[in-house]
mmCIF file of C-alpha atoms and ligand atoms in Angstrom:
data_model
loop_
_atom_site.group_PDB
_atom_site.id
_atom_site.type_symbol
_atom_site.label_atom_id
_atom_site.label_comp_id
_atom_site.label_asym_id
_atom_site.label_seq_id
_atom_site.Cartn_x
_atom_site.Cartn_y
_atom_site.Cartn_z
ATOM 1 C CA MET A 1 0.000 0.000 0.000
ATOM 2 C CA SER A 2 1.398 3.446 -0.853
ATOM 3 C CA ASP A 3 2.150 6.027 1.765
ATOM 4 C CA SER A 4 -0.716 8.245 0.537
ATOM 5 C CA SER A 5 -3.328 5.470 0.504
ATOM 6 C CA GLN A 6 -2.442 4.595 4.076
ATOM 7 C CA HIS A 7 -2.947 8.212 4.931
ATOM 8 C CA GLN A 8 -4.835 8.986 8.079
ATOM 9 C CA THR A 9 -6.903 12.180 8.406
ATOM 10 C CA GLU A 10 -8.526 11.705 11.780
ATOM 11 C CA SER A 11 -7.171 10.288 14.975
ATOM 12 C CA LEU A 12 -8.258 9.241 18.402
ATOM 13 C CA ALA A 13 -6.960 11.984 20.666
ATOM 14 C CA ARG A 14 -5.102 11.530 23.932
ATOM 15 C CA TYR A 15 -5.627 13.443 27.176
ATOM 16 C CA TRP A 16 -9.343 13.295 27.852
ATOM 17 C CA THR A 17 -11.713 11.798 30.414
ATOM 18 C CA LEU A 18 -15.284 10.611 30.181
ATOM 19 C CA CYS A 19 -17.547 12.539 32.573
ATOM 20 C CA ASP A 20 -20.378 10.929 34.551
ATOM 21 C CA ASP A 21 -22.921 12.769 32.396
ATOM 22 C CA GLY A 22 -21.499 11.236 29.195
ATOM 23 C CA ARG A 23 -19.645 14.333 28.079
ATOM 24 C CA VAL A 24 -15.974 14.079 27.139
ATOM 25 C CA GLN A 25 -13.572 16.423 28.923
ATOM 26 C CA CYS A 26 -10.425 17.429 27.037
ATOM 27 C CA ASP A 27 -7.462 17.676 29.423
ATOM 28 C CA LEU A 28 -4.948 19.136 27.001
ATOM 29 C CA CYS A 29 -5.119 22.803 27.982
ATOM 30 C CA PHE A 30 -6.361 25.049 30.752
ATOM 31 C CA ARG A 31 -9.822 25.320 29.170
ATOM 32 C CA HIS A 32 -10.820 21.710 29.988
ATOM 33 C CA CYS A 33 -13.646 21.815 27.418
ATOM 34 C CA LYS A 34 -16.552 19.495 28.283
ATOM 35 C CA LEU A 35 -18.073 18.278 25.059
ATOM 36 C CA LYS A 36 -21.322 16.536 24.161
ATOM 37 C CA ASP A 37 -21.215 14.048 21.291
ATOM 38 C CA GLY A 38 -20.398 15.898 18.058
ATOM 39 C CA GLN A 39 -19.345 19.077 19.841
ATOM 40 C CA ARG A 40 -15.947 20.663 19.205
ATOM 41 C CA GLY A 41 -13.695 22.391 21.740
ATOM 42 C CA VAL A 42 -12.764 26.069 21.704
ATOM 43 C CA CYS A 43 -9.841 25.154 19.443
ATOM 44 C CA PHE A 44 -12.372 23.689 16.969
ATOM 45 C CA VAL A 45 -10.216 20.699 16.024
ATOM 46 C CA ARG A 46 -10.774 18.392 18.998
ATOM 47 C CA GLN A 47 -14.224 16.842 18.905
ATOM 48 C CA ALA A 48 -16.303 14.442 21.008
ATOM 49 C CA HIS A 49 -17.287 11.385 18.994
ATOM 50 C CA ASN A 50 -18.939 8.238 20.390
ATOM 51 C CA GLN A 51 -17.816 9.094 23.928
ATOM 52 C CA GLN A 52 -14.216 9.541 22.814
ATOM 53 C CA LEU A 53 -12.171 12.535 21.706
ATOM 54 C CA ILE A 54 -10.803 12.807 18.177
ATOM 55 C CA LEU A 55 -8.367 15.172 16.490
ATOM 56 C CA THR A 56 -10.033 16.223 13.240
ATOM 57 C CA THR A 57 -6.877 17.674 11.670
ATOM 58 C CA TYR A 58 -4.619 14.647 11.987
ATOM 59 C CA GLY A 59 -2.603 14.392 8.760
ATOM 60 C CA ARG A 60 -3.892 17.673 7.316
ATOM 61 C CA SER A 61 -1.840 20.800 6.927
ATOM 62 C CA THR A 62 -2.719 24.314 5.815
ATOM 63 C CA GLY A 63 0.550 24.650 3.919
ATOM 64 C CA PHE A 64 4.314 24.229 3.825
ATOM 65 C CA CYS A 65 7.229 26.638 3.336
ATOM 66 C CA VAL A 66 10.966 26.325 3.585
ATOM 67 C CA ASP A 67 11.978 29.229 5.822
ATOM 68 C CA PRO A 68 15.215 30.472 7.308
ATOM 69 C CA ILE A 69 15.318 29.304 10.946
ATOM 70 C CA GLU A 70 15.742 32.978 11.902
ATOM 71 C CA LYS A 71 12.119 33.559 10.863
ATOM 72 C CA LYS A 72 10.658 31.377 13.662
ATOM 73 C CA PRO A 73 12.424 33.341 15.282
ATOM 74 C CA LEU A 74 15.330 31.251 16.551
ATOM 75 C CA SER A 75 18.736 32.943 16.496
ATOM 76 C CA HIS A 76 20.768 30.329 18.398
ATOM 77 C CA PHE A 77 19.525 27.112 16.781
ATOM 78 C CA TYR A 78 21.603 26.188 13.721
ATOM 79 C CA PRO A 79 21.753 29.752 12.312
ATOM 80 C CA GLY A 80 21.388 30.090 8.567
ATOM 81 C CA SER A 81 19.738 26.678 8.201
ATOM 82 C CA ALA A 82 16.540 25.863 6.345
ATOM 83 C CA VAL A 83 13.462 24.723 8.254
ATOM 84 C CA LEU A 84 10.382 23.107 6.726
ATOM 85 C CA SER A 85 7.501 24.977 8.364
ATOM 86 C CA PHE A 86 3.900 23.895 8.551
ATOM 87 C CA GLY A 87 0.731 24.302 10.550
ATOM 88 C CA THR A 88 -2.810 22.976 10.671
ATOM 89 C CA ALA A 89 -6.089 24.664 11.507
ATOM 90 C CA GLY A 90 -7.382 25.860 14.869
ATOM 91 C CA CYS A 91 -5.905 27.300 18.064
ATOM 92 C CA ASN A 92 -6.719 27.184 21.765
ATOM 93 C CA LEU A 93 -6.144 30.934 22.199
ATOM 94 C CA LYS A 94 -8.199 33.689 20.618
ATOM 95 C CA CYS A 95 -5.673 36.488 20.251
ATOM 96 C CA LYS A 96 -7.265 39.635 18.867
ATOM 97 C CA PHE A 97 -3.970 40.578 17.213
ATOM 98 C CA CYS A 98 -3.322 37.170 15.608
ATOM 99 C CA GLN A 99 -1.179 37.469 12.480
ATOM 100 C CA ASN A 100 -2.238 34.001 11.254
ATOM 101 C CA TRP A 101 -5.932 34.428 12.049
ATOM 102 C CA ASP A 102 -6.998 32.958 8.703
ATOM 103 C CA ILE A 103 -5.656 29.525 9.703
ATOM 104 C CA SER A 104 -5.822 29.712 13.473
ATOM 105 C CA THR A 105 -9.559 30.386 13.259
ATOM 106 C CA ALA A 106 -10.231 28.200 10.205
ATOM 107 C CA ASN A 107 -13.452 26.228 10.365
ATOM 108 C CA ASP A 108 -13.369 25.041 6.742
ATOM 109 C CA ILE A 109 -10.563 22.554 7.337
ATOM 110 C CA GLU A 110 -11.512 20.255 4.469
ATOM 111 C CA LEU A 111 -11.226 22.970 1.848
ATOM 112 C CA ARG A 112 -8.122 24.626 3.165
ATOM 113 C CA SER A 113 -5.896 21.689 4.072
ATOM 114 C CA VAL A 114 -3.698 19.280 2.170
ATOM 115 C CA LYS A 115 -3.033 15.705 3.211
ATOM 116 C CA ALA A 116 0.411 15.207 4.680
ATOM 117 C CA SER A 117 1.521 12.027 6.395
ATOM 118 C CA PRO A 118 4.331 12.221 8.978
ATOM 119 C CA GLU A 119 6.556 10.125 6.709
ATOM 120 C CA THR A 120 5.939 12.390 3.686
ATOM 121 C CA ILE A 121 6.785 15.472 5.745
ATOM 122 C CA ALA A 122 10.032 13.954 7.046
ATOM 123 C CA ARG A 123 10.993 12.723 3.581
ATOM 124 C CA THR A 124 10.277 16.154 2.073
ATOM 125 C CA ALA A 125 12.383 17.887 4.714
ATOM 126 C CA ALA A 126 15.273 15.518 4.002
ATOM 127 C CA LYS A 127 15.035 16.026 0.225
ATOM 128 C CA LEU A 128 14.988 19.791 0.669
ATOM 129 C CA LYS A 129 18.023 19.596 2.982
ATOM 130 C CA CYS A 130 16.159 21.152 5.912
ATOM 131 C CA ARG A 131 17.975 20.910 9.243
ATOM 132 C CA SER A 132 14.638 20.911 11.045
ATOM 133 C CA VAL A 133 10.857 20.819 10.749
ATOM 134 C CA ALA A 134 8.826 23.497 12.552
ATOM 135 C CA PHE A 135 5.314 23.217 13.927
ATOM 136 C CA THR A 136 4.226 26.805 13.482
ATOM 137 C CA TYR A 137 1.531 29.149 12.012
ATOM 138 C CA ASN A 138 -0.963 27.764 14.541
ATOM 139 C CA ASP A 139 -0.188 26.275 17.942
ATOM 140 C CA PRO A 140 1.030 22.645 17.737
ATOM 141 C CA ILE A 141 -0.510 21.973 21.142
ATOM 142 C CA VAL A 142 -3.928 21.509 19.519
ATOM 143 C CA PHE A 143 -2.538 18.900 17.105
ATOM 144 C CA ILE A 144 -0.208 17.238 19.601
ATOM 145 C CA GLU A 145 -0.813 13.649 18.376
ATOM 146 C CA TYR A 146 0.024 14.552 14.760
ATOM 147 C CA ALA A 147 3.003 16.716 15.772
ATOM 148 C CA ILE A 148 4.486 13.873 17.843
ATOM 149 C CA ASP A 149 4.158 11.398 14.959
ATOM 150 C CA VAL A 150 5.829 13.908 12.606
ATOM 151 C CA ALA A 151 8.591 14.474 15.179
ATOM 152 C CA ARG A 152 9.219 10.727 15.419
ATOM 153 C CA ALA A 153 9.479 10.412 11.628
ATOM 154 C CA CYS A 154 11.858 13.394 11.519
ATOM 155 C CA HIS A 155 14.102 12.073 14.264
ATOM 156 C CA GLU A 156 14.417 8.754 12.445
ATOM 157 C CA ARG A 157 16.014 10.747 9.611
ATOM 158 C CA GLY A 158 18.169 12.932 11.862
ATOM 159 C CA ILE A 159 15.984 16.014 11.327
ATOM 160 C CA LYS A 160 15.444 18.273 14.333
ATOM 161 C CA THR A 161 12.045 19.512 15.501
ATOM 162 C CA VAL A 162 10.957 23.037 16.413
ATOM 163 C CA ALA A 163 7.768 24.157 18.182
ATOM 164 C CA VAL A 164 6.460 27.702 17.971
ATOM 165 C CA THR A 165 3.907 27.839 20.731
ATOM 166 C CA SER A 166 2.060 29.871 23.320
ATOM 167 C CA GLY A 167 3.040 27.333 25.976
ATOM 168 C CA GLU A 168 -0.586 27.008 27.167
ATOM 169 C CA ILE A 169 -0.571 23.255 27.803
ATOM 170 C CA ASN A 170 -1.293 21.167 30.887
ATOM 171 C CA PRO A 171 1.590 19.441 32.717
ATOM 172 C CA GLU A 172 1.031 15.828 31.630
ATOM 173 C CA PRO A 173 0.751 16.417 27.845
ATOM 174 C CA ARG A 174 3.523 19.014 28.169
ATOM 175 C CA ARG A 175 5.912 16.315 29.323
ATOM 176 C CA GLU A 176 5.075 14.068 26.395
ATOM 177 C CA PHE A 177 5.044 16.811 23.748
ATOM 178 C CA PHE A 178 8.350 18.468 24.620
ATOM 179 C CA GLY A 179 9.986 15.059 24.897
ATOM 180 C CA HIS A 180 9.875 15.087 21.078
ATOM 181 C CA ILE A 181 10.982 18.691 20.538
ATOM 182 C CA ASP A 182 14.545 20.002 20.096
ATOM 183 C CA ALA A 183 13.888 23.755 20.157
ATOM 184 C CA ALA A 184 10.977 25.973 21.100
ATOM 185 C CA ASN A 185 10.129 29.570 20.588
ATOM 186 C CA VAL A 186 7.510 30.360 23.212
ATOM 187 C CA ASP A 187 5.431 33.522 23.034
ATOM 188 C CA LEU A 188 5.663 35.448 26.258
ATOM 189 C CA LYS A 189 2.913 37.711 25.009
ATOM 190 C CA ALA A 190 2.934 40.090 27.965
ATOM 191 C CA PHE A 191 3.637 40.106 31.676
ATOM 192 C CA THR A 192 0.151 40.779 33.025
ATOM 193 C CA GLU A 193 -2.845 38.498 33.510
ATOM 194 C CA ARG A 194 -4.954 41.449 32.292
ATOM 195 C CA PHE A 195 -3.397 41.225 28.834
ATOM 196 C CA TYR A 196 -3.813 37.452 28.568
ATOM 197 C CA THR A 197 -7.436 37.590 29.733
ATOM 198 C CA LYS A 198 -8.486 40.611 27.693
ATOM 199 C CA LEU A 199 -6.663 40.026 24.416
ATOM 200 C CA CYS A 200 -6.004 36.262 24.206
ATOM 201 C CA GLY A 201 -8.519 34.454 26.393
ATOM 202 C CA GLY A 202 -5.503 32.767 27.976
ATOM 203 C CA ASN A 203 -3.573 32.930 31.217
ATOM 204 C CA LEU A 204 -0.051 34.049 31.997
ATOM 205 C CA LYS A 205 0.449 31.639 34.881
ATOM 206 C CA SER A 206 0.363 28.489 32.721
ATOM 207 C CA VAL A 207 2.814 30.057 30.248
ATOM 208 C CA LEU A 208 5.283 30.877 33.028
ATOM 209 C CA ASP A 209 4.913 27.329 34.375
ATOM 210 C CA THR A 210 5.761 25.927 30.931
ATOM 211 C CA LEU A 211 8.817 28.198 30.619
ATOM 212 C CA ILE A 212 10.138 27.108 34.003
ATOM 213 C CA TYR A 213 9.468 23.482 33.124
ATOM 214 C CA LEU A 214 11.290 23.761 29.786
ATOM 215 C CA LYS A 215 14.304 25.455 31.301
ATOM 216 C CA ARG A 216 14.688 23.352 34.424
ATOM 217 C CA GLU A 217 13.497 19.909 33.374
ATOM 218 C CA THR A 218 14.270 19.497 29.668
ATOM 219 C CA SER A 219 17.101 20.000 27.209
ATOM 220 C CA VAL A 220 14.854 21.821 24.719
ATOM 221 C CA TRP A 221 16.627 24.912 23.363
ATOM 222 C CA LEU A 222 14.404 27.837 24.387
ATOM 223 C CA GLU A 223 13.910 31.342 22.979
ATOM 224 C CA LEU A 224 11.129 33.827 23.801
ATOM 225 C CA THR A 225 9.138 36.241 21.661
ATOM 226 C CA THR A 226 7.117 39.257 22.780
ATOM 227 C CA LEU A 227 5.083 41.183 20.227
ATOM 228 C CA LEU A 228 5.009 44.729 21.606
ATOM 229 C CA ILE A 229 1.565 46.274 21.094
ATOM 230 C CA PRO A 230 1.266 50.035 21.676
ATOM 231 C CA GLY A 231 -0.707 50.784 24.829
ATOM 232 C CA GLU A 232 -1.181 47.124 25.766
ATOM 233 C CA ASN A 233 2.142 45.581 26.881
ATOM 234 C CA ASP A 234 4.842 48.132 26.046
ATOM 235 C CA THR A 235 5.411 50.130 29.233
ATOM 236 C CA GLU A 236 8.925 50.322 30.635
ATOM 237 C CA GLU A 237 7.623 48.941 33.948
ATOM 238 C CA GLU A 238 6.194 45.817 32.305
ATOM 239 C CA ILE A 239 9.346 45.164 30.278
ATOM 240 C CA GLU A 240 11.464 45.726 33.402
ATOM 241 C CA ALA A 241 9.396 43.179 35.343
ATOM 242 C CA MET A 242 9.351 40.650 32.503
ATOM 243 C CA THR A 243 13.075 40.740 31.785
ATOM 244 C CA LYS A 244 14.021 40.589 35.479
ATOM 245 C CA TRP A 245 11.802 37.517 35.823
ATOM 246 C CA VAL A 246 13.403 35.881 32.776
ATOM 247 C CA VAL A 247 16.919 36.307 34.172
ATOM 248 C CA ALA A 248 15.944 35.203 37.689
ATOM 249 C CA GLU A 249 13.835 32.171 36.706
ATOM 250 C CA LEU A 250 15.173 31.056 33.322
ATOM 251 C CA GLY A 251 18.707 32.424 33.242
ATOM 252 C CA ALA A 252 20.605 35.093 31.331
ATOM 253 C CA GLU A 253 21.285 32.889 28.303
ATOM 254 C CA VAL A 254 17.655 32.542 27.117
ATOM 255 C CA PRO A 255 17.390 34.809 24.044
ATOM 256 C CA MET A 256 14.514 37.289 23.885
ATOM 257 C CA HIS A 257 12.938 38.688 20.721
ATOM 258 C CA PHE A 258 10.911 41.921 20.831
ATOM 259 C CA THR A 259 8.905 42.159 17.635
ATOM 260 C CA ALA A 260 6.851 44.901 16.009
ATOM 261 C CA PHE A 261 3.062 44.747 15.887
ATOM 262 C CA HIS A 262 1.239 45.524 12.649
ATOM 263 C CA PRO A 263 -2.511 46.178 12.720
ATOM 264 C CA ASP A 264 -4.266 42.870 12.097
ATOM 265 C CA TRP A 265 -7.417 40.814 12.701
ATOM 266 C CA LYS A 266 -9.497 42.502 15.438
ATOM 267 C CA MET A 267 -6.943 45.177 16.308
ATOM 268 C CA LEU A 268 -6.887 47.299 13.170
ATOM 269 C CA ASP A 269 -7.295 50.496 15.191
ATOM 270 C CA ILE A 270 -3.926 50.181 16.992
ATOM 271 C CA PRO A 271 -0.901 51.797 15.277
ATOM 272 C CA PRO A 272 2.251 49.817 14.404
ATOM 273 C CA THR A 273 4.943 49.593 17.087
ATOM 274 C CA PRO A 274 7.389 52.526 16.743
ATOM 275 C CA PRO A 275 10.962 51.254 16.192
ATOM 276 C CA HIS A 276 12.187 53.190 19.254
ATOM 277 C CA THR A 277 9.891 51.086 21.488
ATOM 278 C CA LEU A 278 11.703 47.951 20.317
ATOM 279 C CA THR A 279 15.097 49.573 20.844
ATOM 280 C CA LEU A 280 14.109 50.671 24.350
ATOM 281 C CA ALA A 281 12.833 47.184 25.231
ATOM 282 C CA ARG A 282 16.113 45.728 24.010
ATOM 283 C CA GLU A 283 18.109 48.186 26.138
ATOM 284 C CA ILE A 284 16.056 47.375 29.242
ATOM 285 C CA ALA A 285 16.533 43.629 28.739
ATOM 286 C CA LEU A 286 20.290 43.987 28.226
ATOM 287 C CA ARG A 287 20.563 46.239 31.294
ATOM 288 C CA ASN A 288 18.725 43.604 33.357
ATOM 289 C CA GLY A 289 21.181 40.928 32.307
ATOM 290 C CA VAL A 290 19.567 39.129 29.341
ATOM 291 C CA ARG A 291 22.583 38.237 27.205
ATOM 292 C CA TYR A 292 21.002 37.943 23.776
ATOM 293 C CA VAL A 293 18.218 40.344 22.802
ATOM 294 C CA TYR A 294 16.774 40.832 19.328
ATOM 295 C CA THR A 295 14.316 43.114 17.595
ATOM 296 C CA GLY A 296 12.067 41.703 14.898
ATOM 297 C CA ASN A 297 9.676 42.679 12.080
ATOM 298 C CA VAL A 298 11.848 45.772 11.449
ATOM 299 C CA HIS A 299 15.093 46.319 9.566
ATOM 300 C CA ASP A 300 17.583 46.765 12.392
ATOM 301 C CA PRO A 301 21.004 45.166 11.750
ATOM 302 C CA SER A 302 22.177 45.661 15.353
ATOM 303 C CA GLY A 303 18.894 44.220 16.700
ATOM 304 C CA ALA A 304 19.302 41.211 14.388
ATOM 305 C CA ALA A 305 22.963 40.471 15.238
ATOM 306 C CA THR A 306 24.267 38.168 17.962
ATOM 307 C CA PHE A 307 26.863 39.854 20.170
ATOM 308 C CA CYS A 308 29.331 38.223 22.521
ATOM 309 C CA HIS A 309 28.002 38.723 26.049
ATOM 310 C CA LYS A 310 31.538 39.128 27.363
ATOM 311 C CA CYS A 311 33.490 41.350 24.918
ATOM 312 C CA GLY A 312 30.674 42.750 22.741
ATOM 313 C CA ALA A 313 32.080 41.477 19.419
ATOM 314 C CA VAL A 314 29.621 40.595 16.666
ATOM 315 C CA LEU A 315 29.361 36.797 16.650
ATOM 316 C CA ILE A 316 26.687 36.455 13.970
ATOM 317 C CA GLY A 317 25.734 39.337 11.680
ATOM 318 C CA ARG A 318 22.359 39.281 9.917
ATOM 319 C CA ASP A 319 20.502 41.269 7.314
ATOM 320 C CA TRP A 320 16.846 40.518 7.958
ATOM 321 C CA HIS A 321 16.907 36.679 8.116
ATOM 322 C CA ARG A 322 20.140 36.123 6.204
ATOM 323 C CA VAL A 323 23.430 35.405 7.990
ATOM 324 C CA THR A 324 26.051 37.880 6.739
ATOM 325 C CA ASP A 325 28.865 37.462 9.259
ATOM 326 C CA TRP A 326 30.137 34.502 11.345
ATOM 327 C CA ASN A 327 32.697 34.886 14.100
ATOM 328 C CA LEU A 328 32.170 31.732 16.130
ATOM 329 C CA THR A 329 34.829 29.061 16.488
ATOM 330 C CA PRO A 330 33.843 25.467 15.586
ATOM 331 C CA ASP A 331 33.112 24.876 19.281
ATOM 332 C CA SER A 332 30.721 27.879 19.516
ATOM 333 C CA ARG A 333 33.084 30.379 21.114
ATOM 334 C CA CYS A 334 33.776 34.037 20.375
ATOM 335 C CA ARG A 335 36.778 34.275 18.046
ATOM 336 C CA GLN A 336 37.862 37.429 19.860
ATOM 337 C CA CYS A 337 37.710 36.516 23.564
ATOM 338 C CA GLY A 338 36.826 32.801 23.677
ATOM 339 C CA ALA A 339 33.584 33.191 25.638
ATOM 340 C CA GLU A 340 31.013 30.513 24.871
ATOM 341 C CA CYS A 341 27.858 31.457 22.993
ATOM 342 C CA ALA A 342 24.763 29.623 24.271
ATOM 343 C CA GLY A 343 22.764 27.619 21.749
ATOM 344 C CA CYS A 344 22.966 24.785 19.232
ATOM 345 C CA PHE A 345 25.445 25.407 16.428
ATOM 346 C CA ASP A 346 27.114 23.550 13.600
ATOM 347 C CA SER A 347 30.767 24.415 12.993
ATOM 348 C CA THR A 348 29.717 26.664 10.109
ATOM 349 C CA PRO A 349 26.453 28.528 9.422
ATOM 350 C CA GLY A 350 23.791 27.050 7.158
ATOM 351 C CA ASP A 351 23.615 28.345 3.624
ATOM 352 C CA TRP A 352 19.871 28.922 3.189
ATOM 353 C CA ASN A 353 19.290 32.178 1.304
ATOM 354 C CA GLY A 354 17.052 33.820 3.889
ATOM 355 C CA HIS A 355 13.922 33.629 1.739
ATOM 356 C CA CYS A 356 10.661 31.772 2.280
ATOM 357 C CA GLN A 357 9.865 29.222 -0.389
ATOM 358 C CA PRO A 358 6.378 27.638 -0.580
ATOM 359 C CA VAL A 359 6.454 23.872 -1.060
ATOM 360 C CA ARG A 360 3.875 21.575 -2.679
ATOM 361 C CA LEU A 361 4.006 18.315 -0.784
ATOM 362 C CA ASP A 362 2.426 16.413 -3.686
ATOM 363 C CA ASP A 363 5.748 16.771 -5.488
ATOM 364 C CA PHE A 364 7.369 14.603 -2.780
ATOM 365 C CA VAL A 365 4.750 11.880 -2.211
HETATM 366 S S1 LIG B 1 -7.138 21.738 23.472
HETATM 367 FE FE1 LIG B 1 -9.045 22.483 22.536
HETATM 368 S S2 LIG B 1 -10.651 21.055 23.194
HETATM 369 FE FE2 LIG B 1 -8.843 20.713 24.491
HETATM 370 S S3 LIG B 1 -9.239 21.969 26.326
HETATM 371 FE FE3 LIG B 1 -7.973 23.200 24.931
HETATM 372 S S4 LIG B 1 -9.447 24.396 23.677
HETATM 373 FE FE4 LIG B 1 -10.611 22.749 24.679
#
């Protein structure tokens, strides 16, 4: 039987319990949706069916691109390498500023998705010489069963796995999921519960728990991203508190990315983030001891470069997402002073051109 004819597009989900009243409770995230037969959770893609829970998007993706790893963003995980990026439909958060709202809120999964078995994805990544595969565009937490099967297929071929996630996942599935992940960029969307409640329908506490878990109990390479939204999460006080917490709880070597907001989805009335806000956030983070701080969604060569935390030399220069300068030794040290740079590096940078290239998986079946 061919790989495509074996293809699965629906799967029995894990992490649920059957309630006394016959409803199925999903235990994957903080929402604990209780679902009658046929009903879908807030994320739309986990559905009660015959007193079980199914994942309706198993084996279906909304699209594939080969990206530079810097676009995730990850600046300390095989810089310059290509990553095969994909997502599915649905999300457990409802961020009013979502930049992928067309897929994260997609209800017409059948029309918008292409079939993609874990094996086909891993094989495609290998043929395209991608160092890693990224679960991105929407949160992989809601398609955890599919993501884990893809991760297994990738690891069998020596391909790394990357999760771009909000971190809103309960402790038990968190342990299983991140056991299959090599690097994560977690959104630390703000540092107030008010923001998470008002703009995302989420909660800060479970994100902070996930960050502490990742840092203290796993070997997953971790970077953080904060989209700075004017008037919502961009005060100096909030950035002070956030960056002090990061250094105290996660350590100075966790890179932070401050990225610019552009009006989108339900927040079209908010102006774009001024570049000086990003620069100020970067200065505050550096002053508080974060060693590697980046600005994103703007053209800012010094905010895109990696500097040695000890002597200040440029270790990795970048122009947008393209590596332009490389001053690390083969064992990841500063050529100038010998200080170690935290992260996962090959002895030379990858040679991906910094562009995003859409991929048709049918060409690789
Ligand atoms: S993953 Fe989806 S169905 Fe499960 S609790 Fe979260 S929102 Fe509800």
